[in-house]
Coordinates of C-alpha atoms in Angstrom, one line a residue:
M1 CA 0.0 0.0 0.0
P2 CA 1.5 3.4 -1.0
R3 CA 2.4 5.8 1.8
K4 CA 0.0 8.6 2.3
R5 CA 1.5 12.1 1.8
P6 CA 1.5 14.3 4.8
P7 CA -1.0 17.2 4.6
P8 CA 0.5 20.5 3.3
T9 CA 1.5 23.0 6.0
V10 CA 1.2 26.8 5.7
L11 CA 4.6 27.2 7.4
G12 CA 6.2 24.7 5.0
S13 CA 5.0 26.5 1.9
K14 CA 7.6 27.5 -0.7
N15 CA 5.4 30.0 -2.5
R16 CA 2.0 31.7 -2.4
L17 CA 0.4 29.0 -4.4
D18 CA 1.5 26.3 -1.9
E19 CA 0.5 28.5 1.0
L20 CA -3.0 28.9 -0.4
K21 CA -3.4 25.2 -1.0
A22 CA -2.2 24.5 2.6
L23 CA -4.6 27.1 4.0
R24 CA -7.5 25.6 2.0
H25 CA -6.6 22.2 3.4
V26 CA -6.5 23.6 7.0
L27 CA -9.8 25.4 6.6
A28 CA -11.5 22.4 5.0
R29 CA -10.4 20.1 7.8
R30 CA -11.6 22.6 10.4
I31 CA -15.0 22.9 8.7
D32 CA -15.3 19.1 8.6
D33 CA -14.4 18.8 12.3
E34 CA -17.6 17.8 14.2
T35 CA -16.4 19.5 17.4
V36 CA -16.3 23.0 15.8
A37 CA -18.9 25.3 17.3
A38 CA -21.8 26.3 15.0
R39 CA -20.9 30.0 15.5
D40 CA -17.4 29.4 14.1
L41 CA -18.6 27.7 10.9
A42 CA -19.8 30.8 9.0
P43 CA -16.5 32.7 9.3
L44 CA -14.6 29.5 8.4
V45 CA -16.7 28.9 5.3
R46 CA -16.4 32.6 4.3
Q47 CA -12.6 32.4 4.7
L48 CA -12.5 29.2 2.7
R49 CA -14.4 30.9 -0.2
E50 CA -12.0 33.8 -0.2
V51 CA -9.0 31.4 -0.3
R52 CA -10.6 29.4 -3.1
V53 CA -11.2 32.6 -5.2
E54 CA -7.6 33.7 -4.7
L55 CA -6.3 30.2 -5.4
D56 CA -8.3 30.0 -8.6
E57 CA -7.0 33.3 -9.8
L58 CA -3.4 32.5 -9.0
E59 CA -3.7 29.0 -10.7
A60 CA -5.1 30.7 -13.8
V61 CA -2.1 33.1 -13.9
V62 CA 0.4 30.3 -13.4
A63 CA -1.3 28.3 -16.2
E64 CA -1.3 31.3 -18.5
K65 CA 2.3 32.0 -17.8
A66 CA 3.2 28.3 -18.5
A67 CA 1.4 28.5 -21.8
G68 CA 3.0 31.8 -22.7
V69 CA -0.3 33.6 -22.8
I70 CA 0.3 36.3 -20.2
T71 CA 0.4 39.8 -21.5
T72 CA 1.7 42.7 -19.4
A73 CA 0.6 46.3 -19.4
D74 CA 3.8 47.0 -21.3
D75 CA 2.8 44.6 -24.1
D76 CA -0.6 46.2 -24.3
W77 CA 0.9 49.7 -24.5
S78 CA 3.4 48.6 -27.2
R79 CA 0.6 47.2 -29.3
H80 CA -1.3 50.4 -28.8
L81 CA 1.6 52.5 -30.0
R82 CA 2.2 50.3 -33.1
S83 CA -1.5 50.7 -34.0
I84 CA -1.3 54.5 -34.1

């Protein structure tokens, strides 16, 4: 049986993407914890939503960068100047 990878840790993160993934994991585990008080669930869920939005945005940027699709403001400005 393959060894299970240890869960990601926020402190052990190498970059922002890893940090967000670890934070998502921590929040999800806390939300799933049956001992968490009902009053604490709403803020945890809200925070998880915010982390997921930021994570989705960052993953999209990383994917675009890897595909060479990213354009910068300088690229847009250069195209504008050439079109004049």
